[in-house]
Short mmCIF file of C-alpha atoms in Angstrom, two decimals:
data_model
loop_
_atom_site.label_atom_id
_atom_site.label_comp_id
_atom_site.label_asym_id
_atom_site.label_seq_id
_atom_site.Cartn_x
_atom_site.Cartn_y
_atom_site.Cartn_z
CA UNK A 1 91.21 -94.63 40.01
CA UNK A 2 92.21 -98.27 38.74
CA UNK A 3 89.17 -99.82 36.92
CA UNK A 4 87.39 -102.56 38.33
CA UNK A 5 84.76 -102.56 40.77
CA UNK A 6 84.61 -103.71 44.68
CA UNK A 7 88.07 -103.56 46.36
CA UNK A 8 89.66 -103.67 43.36
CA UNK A 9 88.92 -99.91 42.83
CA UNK A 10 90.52 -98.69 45.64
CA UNK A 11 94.04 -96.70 44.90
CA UNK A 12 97.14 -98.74 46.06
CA UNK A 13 97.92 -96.28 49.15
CA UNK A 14 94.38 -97.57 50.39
CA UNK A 15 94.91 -101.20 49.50
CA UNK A 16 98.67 -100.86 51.71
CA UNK A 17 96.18 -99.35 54.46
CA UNK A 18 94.20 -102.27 54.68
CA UNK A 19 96.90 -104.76 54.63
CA UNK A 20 98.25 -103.28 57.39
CA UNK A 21 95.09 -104.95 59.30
CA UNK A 22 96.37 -108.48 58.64
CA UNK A 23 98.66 -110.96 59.96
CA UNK A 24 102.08 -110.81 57.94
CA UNK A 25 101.70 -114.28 56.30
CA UNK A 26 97.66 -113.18 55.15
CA UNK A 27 98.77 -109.87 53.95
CA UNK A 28 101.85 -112.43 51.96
CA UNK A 29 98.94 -114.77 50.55
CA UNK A 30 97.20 -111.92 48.63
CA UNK A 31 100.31 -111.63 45.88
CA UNK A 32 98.70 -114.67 44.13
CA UNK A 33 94.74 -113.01 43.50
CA UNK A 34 95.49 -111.13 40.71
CA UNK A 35 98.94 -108.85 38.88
CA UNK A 36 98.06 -105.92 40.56
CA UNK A 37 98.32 -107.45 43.97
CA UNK A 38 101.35 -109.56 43.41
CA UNK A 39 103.59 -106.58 45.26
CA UNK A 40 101.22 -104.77 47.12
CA UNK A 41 101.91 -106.62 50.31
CA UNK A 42 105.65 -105.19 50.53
CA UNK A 43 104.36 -101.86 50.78
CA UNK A 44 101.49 -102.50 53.30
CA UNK A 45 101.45 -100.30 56.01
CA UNK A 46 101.20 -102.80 59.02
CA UNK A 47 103.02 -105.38 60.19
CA UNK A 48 101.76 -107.81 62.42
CA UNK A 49 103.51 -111.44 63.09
CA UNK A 50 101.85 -113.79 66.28
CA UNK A 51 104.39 -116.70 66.19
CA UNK A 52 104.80 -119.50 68.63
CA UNK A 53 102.53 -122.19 70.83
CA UNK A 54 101.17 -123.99 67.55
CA UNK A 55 100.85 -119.99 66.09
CA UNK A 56 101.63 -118.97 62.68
CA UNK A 57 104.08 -121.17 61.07
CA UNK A 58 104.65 -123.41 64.33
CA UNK A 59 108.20 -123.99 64.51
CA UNK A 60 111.30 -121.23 65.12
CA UNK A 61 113.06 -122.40 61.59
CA UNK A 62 110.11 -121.86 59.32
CA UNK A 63 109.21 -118.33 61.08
CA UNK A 64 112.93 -117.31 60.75
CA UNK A 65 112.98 -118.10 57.40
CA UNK A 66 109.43 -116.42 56.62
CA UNK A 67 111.24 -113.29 58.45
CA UNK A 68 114.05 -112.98 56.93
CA UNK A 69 112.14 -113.11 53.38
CA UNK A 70 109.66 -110.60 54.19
CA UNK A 71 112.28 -107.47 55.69
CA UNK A 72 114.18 -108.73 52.25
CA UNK A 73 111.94 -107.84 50.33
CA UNK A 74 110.16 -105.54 52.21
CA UNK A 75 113.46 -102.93 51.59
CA UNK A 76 112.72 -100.60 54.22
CA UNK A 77 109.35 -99.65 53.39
CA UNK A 78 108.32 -97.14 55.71
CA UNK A 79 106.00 -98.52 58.60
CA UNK A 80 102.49 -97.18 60.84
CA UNK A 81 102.17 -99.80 63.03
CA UNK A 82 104.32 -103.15 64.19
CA UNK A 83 103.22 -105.81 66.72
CA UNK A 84 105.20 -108.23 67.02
CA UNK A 85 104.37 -111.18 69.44
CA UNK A 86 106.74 -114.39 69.68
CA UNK A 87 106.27 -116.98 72.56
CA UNK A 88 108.59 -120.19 73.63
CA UNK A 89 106.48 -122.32 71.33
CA UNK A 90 105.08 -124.79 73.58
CA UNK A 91 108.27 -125.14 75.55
CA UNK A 92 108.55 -125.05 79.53
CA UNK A 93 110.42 -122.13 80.63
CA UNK A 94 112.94 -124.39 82.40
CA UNK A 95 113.32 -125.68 78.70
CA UNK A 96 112.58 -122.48 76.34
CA UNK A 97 113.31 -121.82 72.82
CA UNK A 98 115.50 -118.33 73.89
CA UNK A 99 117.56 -120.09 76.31
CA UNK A 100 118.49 -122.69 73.32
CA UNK A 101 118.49 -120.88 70.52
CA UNK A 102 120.94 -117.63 70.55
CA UNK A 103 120.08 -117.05 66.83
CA UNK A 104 116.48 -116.18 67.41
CA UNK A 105 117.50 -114.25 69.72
CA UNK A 106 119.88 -112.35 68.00
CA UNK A 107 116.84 -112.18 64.80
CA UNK A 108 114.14 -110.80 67.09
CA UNK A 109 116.28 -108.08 68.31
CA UNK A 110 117.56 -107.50 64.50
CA UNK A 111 113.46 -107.63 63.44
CA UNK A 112 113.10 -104.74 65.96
CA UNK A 113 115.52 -102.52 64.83
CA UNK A 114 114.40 -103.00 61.75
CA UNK A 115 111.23 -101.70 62.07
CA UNK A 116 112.39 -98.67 64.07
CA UNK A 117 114.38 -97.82 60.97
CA UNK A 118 111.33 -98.30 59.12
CA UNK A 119 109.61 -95.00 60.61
CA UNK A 120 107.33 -96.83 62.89
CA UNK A 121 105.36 -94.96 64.71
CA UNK A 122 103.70 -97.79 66.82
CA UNK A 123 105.82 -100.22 67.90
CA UNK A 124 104.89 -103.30 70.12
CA UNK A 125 107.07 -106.23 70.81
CA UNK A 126 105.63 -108.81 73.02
CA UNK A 127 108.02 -111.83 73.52
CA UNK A 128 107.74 -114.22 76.63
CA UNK A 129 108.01 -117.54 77.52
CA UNK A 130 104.92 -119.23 79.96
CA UNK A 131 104.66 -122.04 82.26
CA UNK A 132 101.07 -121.32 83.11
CA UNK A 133 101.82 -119.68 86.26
CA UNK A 134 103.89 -117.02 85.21
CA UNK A 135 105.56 -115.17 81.87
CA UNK A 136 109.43 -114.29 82.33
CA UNK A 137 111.45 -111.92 80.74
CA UNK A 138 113.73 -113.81 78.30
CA UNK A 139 114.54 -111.46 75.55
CA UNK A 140 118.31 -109.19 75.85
CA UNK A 141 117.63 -106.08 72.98
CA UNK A 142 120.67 -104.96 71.56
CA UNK A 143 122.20 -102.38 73.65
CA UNK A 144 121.65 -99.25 71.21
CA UNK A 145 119.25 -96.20 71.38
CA UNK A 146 115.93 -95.92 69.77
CA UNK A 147 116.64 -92.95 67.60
CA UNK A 148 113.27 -92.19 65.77
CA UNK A 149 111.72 -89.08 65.31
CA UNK A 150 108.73 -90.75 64.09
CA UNK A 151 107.73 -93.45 66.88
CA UNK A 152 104.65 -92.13 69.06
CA UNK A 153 103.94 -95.32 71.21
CA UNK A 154 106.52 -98.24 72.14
CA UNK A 155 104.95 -101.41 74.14
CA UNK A 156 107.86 -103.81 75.52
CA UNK A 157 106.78 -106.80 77.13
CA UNK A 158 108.96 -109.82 78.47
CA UNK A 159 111.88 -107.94 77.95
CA UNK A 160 115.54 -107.35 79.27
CA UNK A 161 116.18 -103.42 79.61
CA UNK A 162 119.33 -101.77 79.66
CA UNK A 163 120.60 -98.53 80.20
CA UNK A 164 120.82 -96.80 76.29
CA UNK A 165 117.70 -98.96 75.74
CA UNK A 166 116.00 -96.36 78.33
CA UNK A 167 117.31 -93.58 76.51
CA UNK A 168 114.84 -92.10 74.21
CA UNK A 169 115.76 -88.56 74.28
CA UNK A 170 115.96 -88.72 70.68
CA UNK A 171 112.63 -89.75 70.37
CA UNK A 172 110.56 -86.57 70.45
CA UNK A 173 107.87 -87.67 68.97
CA UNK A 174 107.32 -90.47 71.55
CA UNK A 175 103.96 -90.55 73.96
CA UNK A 176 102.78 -93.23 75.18
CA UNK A 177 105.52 -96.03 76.62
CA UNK A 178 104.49 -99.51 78.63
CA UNK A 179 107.12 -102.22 80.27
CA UNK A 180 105.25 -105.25 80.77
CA UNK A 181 106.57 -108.48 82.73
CA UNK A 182 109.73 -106.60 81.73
CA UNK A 183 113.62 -107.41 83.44
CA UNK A 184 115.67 -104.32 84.41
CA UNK A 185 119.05 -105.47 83.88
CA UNK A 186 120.99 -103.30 86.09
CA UNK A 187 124.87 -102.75 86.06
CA UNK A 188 125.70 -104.25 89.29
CA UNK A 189 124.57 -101.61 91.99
CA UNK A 190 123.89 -98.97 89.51
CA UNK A 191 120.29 -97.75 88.89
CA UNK A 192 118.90 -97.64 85.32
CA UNK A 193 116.82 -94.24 84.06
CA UNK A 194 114.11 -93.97 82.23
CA UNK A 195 114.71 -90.85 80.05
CA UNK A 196 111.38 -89.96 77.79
CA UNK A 197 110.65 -86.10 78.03
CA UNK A 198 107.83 -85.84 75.75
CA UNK A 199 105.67 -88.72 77.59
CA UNK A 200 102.02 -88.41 78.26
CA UNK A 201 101.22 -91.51 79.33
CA UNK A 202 103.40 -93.90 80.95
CA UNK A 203 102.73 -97.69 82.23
CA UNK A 204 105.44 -99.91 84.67
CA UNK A 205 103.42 -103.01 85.33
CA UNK A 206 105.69 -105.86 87.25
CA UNK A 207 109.21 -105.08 86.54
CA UNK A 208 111.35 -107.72 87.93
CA UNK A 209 114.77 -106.19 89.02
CA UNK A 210 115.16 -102.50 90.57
CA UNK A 211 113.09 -100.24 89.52
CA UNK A 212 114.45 -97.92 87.05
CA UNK A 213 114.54 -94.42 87.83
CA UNK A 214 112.23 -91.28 85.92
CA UNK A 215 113.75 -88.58 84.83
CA UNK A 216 111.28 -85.17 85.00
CA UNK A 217 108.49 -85.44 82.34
CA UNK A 218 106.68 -82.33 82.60
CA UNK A 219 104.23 -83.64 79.77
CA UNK A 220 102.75 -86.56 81.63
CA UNK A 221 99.24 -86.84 82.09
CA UNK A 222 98.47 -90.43 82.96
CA UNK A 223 100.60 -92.90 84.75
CA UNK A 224 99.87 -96.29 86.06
CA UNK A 225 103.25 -97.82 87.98
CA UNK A 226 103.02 -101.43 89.70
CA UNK A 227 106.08 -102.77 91.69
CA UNK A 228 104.84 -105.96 93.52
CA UNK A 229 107.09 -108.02 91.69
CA UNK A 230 110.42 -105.94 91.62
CA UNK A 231 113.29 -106.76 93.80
CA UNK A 232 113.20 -103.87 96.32
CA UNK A 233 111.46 -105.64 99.36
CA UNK A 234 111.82 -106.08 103.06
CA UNK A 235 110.61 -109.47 104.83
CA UNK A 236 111.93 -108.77 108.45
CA UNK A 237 108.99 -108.99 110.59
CA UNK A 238 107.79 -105.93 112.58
CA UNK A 239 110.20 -103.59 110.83
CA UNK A 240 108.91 -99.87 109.26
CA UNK A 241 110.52 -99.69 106.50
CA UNK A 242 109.79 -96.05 105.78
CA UNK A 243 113.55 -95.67 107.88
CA UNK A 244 114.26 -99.59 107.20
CA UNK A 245 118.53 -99.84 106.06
CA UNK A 246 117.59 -101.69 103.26
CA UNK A 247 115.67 -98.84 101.94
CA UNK A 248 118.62 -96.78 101.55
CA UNK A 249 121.17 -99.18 100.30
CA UNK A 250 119.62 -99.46 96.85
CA UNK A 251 120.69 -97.19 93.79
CA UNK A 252 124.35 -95.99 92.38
CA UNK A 253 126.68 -93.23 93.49
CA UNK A 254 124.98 -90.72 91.20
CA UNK A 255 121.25 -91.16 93.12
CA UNK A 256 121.18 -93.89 95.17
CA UNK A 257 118.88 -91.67 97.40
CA UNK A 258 117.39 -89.77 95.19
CA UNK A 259 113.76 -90.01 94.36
CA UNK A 260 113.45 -92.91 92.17
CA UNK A 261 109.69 -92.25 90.61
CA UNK A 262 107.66 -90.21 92.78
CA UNK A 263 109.82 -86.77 91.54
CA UNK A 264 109.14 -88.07 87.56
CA UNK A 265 105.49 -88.62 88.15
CA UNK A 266 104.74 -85.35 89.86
CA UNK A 267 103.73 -84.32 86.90
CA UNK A 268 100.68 -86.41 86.26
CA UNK A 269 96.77 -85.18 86.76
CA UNK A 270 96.06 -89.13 86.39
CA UNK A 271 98.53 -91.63 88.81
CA UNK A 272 97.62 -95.12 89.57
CA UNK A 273 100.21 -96.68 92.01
CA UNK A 274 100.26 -100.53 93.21
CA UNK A 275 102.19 -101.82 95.47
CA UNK A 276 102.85 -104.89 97.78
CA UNK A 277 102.96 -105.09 101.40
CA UNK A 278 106.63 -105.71 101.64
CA UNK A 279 107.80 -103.10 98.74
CA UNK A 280 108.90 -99.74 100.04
CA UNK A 281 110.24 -98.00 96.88
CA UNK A 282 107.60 -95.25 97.22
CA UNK A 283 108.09 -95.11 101.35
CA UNK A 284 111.75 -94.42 100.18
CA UNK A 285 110.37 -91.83 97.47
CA UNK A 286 107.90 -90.16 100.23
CA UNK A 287 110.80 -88.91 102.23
CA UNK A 288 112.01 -86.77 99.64
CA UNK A 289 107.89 -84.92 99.73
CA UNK A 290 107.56 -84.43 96.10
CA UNK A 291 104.96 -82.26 95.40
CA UNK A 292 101.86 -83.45 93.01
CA UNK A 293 99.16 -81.37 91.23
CA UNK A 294 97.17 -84.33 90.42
CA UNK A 295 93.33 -84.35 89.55
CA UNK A 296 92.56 -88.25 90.41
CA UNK A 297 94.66 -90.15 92.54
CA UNK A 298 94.27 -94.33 93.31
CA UNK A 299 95.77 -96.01 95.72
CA UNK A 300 95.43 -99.80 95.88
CA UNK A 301 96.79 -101.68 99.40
CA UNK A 302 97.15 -104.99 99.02
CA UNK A 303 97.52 -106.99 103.11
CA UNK A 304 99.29 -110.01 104.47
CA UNK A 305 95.94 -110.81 106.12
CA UNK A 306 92.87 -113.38 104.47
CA UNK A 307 90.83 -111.84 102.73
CA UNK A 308 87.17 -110.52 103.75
CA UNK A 309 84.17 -111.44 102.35
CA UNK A 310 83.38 -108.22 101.43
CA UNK A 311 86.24 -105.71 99.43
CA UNK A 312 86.20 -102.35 100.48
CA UNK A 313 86.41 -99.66 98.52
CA UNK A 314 86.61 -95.75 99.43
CA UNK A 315 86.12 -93.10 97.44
CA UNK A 316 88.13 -89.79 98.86
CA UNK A 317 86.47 -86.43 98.18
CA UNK A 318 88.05 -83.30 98.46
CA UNK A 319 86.65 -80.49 100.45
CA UNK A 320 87.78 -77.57 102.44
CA UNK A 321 91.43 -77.60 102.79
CA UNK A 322 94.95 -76.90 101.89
CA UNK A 323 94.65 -75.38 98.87
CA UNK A 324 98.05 -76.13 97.44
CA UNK A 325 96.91 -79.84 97.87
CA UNK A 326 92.91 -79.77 96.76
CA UNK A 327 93.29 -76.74 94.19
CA UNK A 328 93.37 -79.38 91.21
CA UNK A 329 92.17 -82.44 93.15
CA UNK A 330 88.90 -83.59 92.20
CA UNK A 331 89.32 -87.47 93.57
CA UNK A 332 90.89 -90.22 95.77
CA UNK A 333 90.33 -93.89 95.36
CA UNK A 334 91.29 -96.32 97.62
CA UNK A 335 91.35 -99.57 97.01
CA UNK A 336 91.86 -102.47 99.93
CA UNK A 337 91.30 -106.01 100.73
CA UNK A 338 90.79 -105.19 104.22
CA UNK A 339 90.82 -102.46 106.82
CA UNK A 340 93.43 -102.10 108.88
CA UNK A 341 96.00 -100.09 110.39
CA UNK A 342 97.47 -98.37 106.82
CA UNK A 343 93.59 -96.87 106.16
CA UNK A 344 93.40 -95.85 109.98
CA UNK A 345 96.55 -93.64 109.41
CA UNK A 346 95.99 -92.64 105.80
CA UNK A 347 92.15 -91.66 107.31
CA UNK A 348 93.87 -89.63 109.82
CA UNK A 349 96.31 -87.58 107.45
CA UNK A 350 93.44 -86.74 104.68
CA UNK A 351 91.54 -85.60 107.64
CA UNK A 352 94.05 -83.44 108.57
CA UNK A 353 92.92 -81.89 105.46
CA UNK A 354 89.49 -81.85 105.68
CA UNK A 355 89.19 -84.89 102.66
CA UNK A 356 86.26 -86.82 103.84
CA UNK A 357 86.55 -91.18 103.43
CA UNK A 358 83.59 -93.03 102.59
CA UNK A 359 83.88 -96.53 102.59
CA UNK A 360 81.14 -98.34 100.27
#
């Protein structure tokens, strides 16, 4: 070990460990303490850069620049963890930076394939613009596959899919995945898939667009899908739209009535699905009756109607029954604003299966 005492006796591999922990520009700073540190920072083992809304460096040409220096020099140096988070900087989203400025564009996408090359193994890449009401999708990757054999967990949020973006069958090594506020950017009518065999856990929380479609992930264990905010919605009045047209004109040639999720999450002992009152992607996906061999299952209704005073909440136990549906089953929770017509008929099918509702 180096001599010295304090921090100053750790070994160098420990020292790019610790690094990791800090903001990019911190981790930067610590070249000037002493020789010995003036290079450690290229090596450290994290990188993590919140730019934008009076962050970091507080303008787009002064992070750019701070970027480009630090992959420079950086040379490739392989990476554990990246989290990279850049907003509109203030700006409206009528008005934002990524509307503007097609060069930071183009550098974000460049900074994440960077990193990928870099052997990350947790990736996140947060990028948004706000209005305080909302965050939109903004950010177009480069339409490439992630080829890594080394990422384990990838976290997109406020951006753009496309199709060879979804492809990470050469990502074996890959987990955990989560789409945040995230745009599916479908060709025309066509459908895009979500190919990740080696998931275990998988997130879709508001995807604006059509839903993309799962391929079979026999690993899964824990999935949590929201789809109040995607495209695939019926407003006529009075209309069921478990056999509603509009249900069935969504998708391509090669699936446009398949099962879109319910068939790739039938895997899962953990599912949390949310939906709105007007979406009927997993109506669509119910008449196709894939088969589940869950352990917890929660189901959160959302109504049209004011809300009560009081939230319900019931809690679905299993007990004598089918035992191709309660063999694994340990739990239903159902969460609702209000009672009404929905609970009456979901009450009705569980009891057809001896699953008792208690409403707390």
């Amino acid at each position: 070990m180096p001599t010295g005492s304090g921090i100053d006796a750790l070994p160098d591999e420990v020292l790019h460990h610790i690094l990791g922990f800090l903001e990019a520009h911190e981790s930067v700073r610590t070249c000037v303490l002493a020789r010995r540190w003036r290079h450690l920072w290229k090596s450290a083992t994290g990188l993590r850069v919140v730019a934008g809304n009076d962050e970091f460096l507080g303008s787009v040409g002064k992070l750019c620049n701070f970027m480009d220096s630090l992959l420079r020099l950086r040379a490739g140096s392989p990476l554990y963890t990246c989290d990279l988070r850049v907003t509109s900087f203030g700006q409206s989203v009528s008005n934002c930076l990524f509307e503007d400025d097609h060069s930071l564009l183009c550098l974000v996408s460049t900074w994440f394939w960077h990193d990928v090359k870099c052997q990350v193994r947790v990736l996140r890449l947060n990028a948004f613009s706000t209005d305080h009401f909302k965050l939109a999708p903004i950010l177009p990757l480069d339409k490439r596959l992630v080829d890594s054999r080394h990422l384990t967990r990838l976290e997109l949020a406020g951006i753009v899919l496309n199709r060879r973006l979804l492809d990470f069958s050469n990502c074996p090594s890959l987990e955990h995945l989560e789409f945040r506020n995230c745009c599916s950017n479908s060709d025309g009518d066509s459908r895009l898939c979500i190919c990740a065999p080696s998931l275990v856990s998988l997130l879709l929380d508001d995807i604006w667009g059509m839903i993309p479609m799962l391929e079979s992930i026999p690993s899964l264990v824990k999935a949590v899908v929201t789809t109040e905010d995607c495209y695939e919605s019926c407003t006529k009045e009075d209309c069921n739209c478990e056999f509603c047209g509009n249900s069935y004109s969504i998708g391509d040639d090669t699936g446009s009535n398949g099962c879109v999720l319910l068939k790739g999450l039938s895997g899962a002992k953990d599912l949390a699905l949310v939906s709105g009152p007007e979406t009927f992607i997993f109506k669509k996906d119910l008449r196709w009756c894939p088969v589940f061999i869950l352990e917890k299952l929660t189901l959160e209704l959302s109504s049209k109607e004011p809300r009560q005073q009081r939230e319900r909440k019931g809690i679905l136990r299993p007990m004598e029954g089918s035992a191709a549906i309660l063999e694994h089953l340990k739990i239903i929770e159902v969460r609702c604003d209000v009672v009404d017509e929905r609970i009456c008929k979901l009450t009705l099918f569980l009891c057809a299966f001896h699953i008792r509702l208690s409403l707390n």
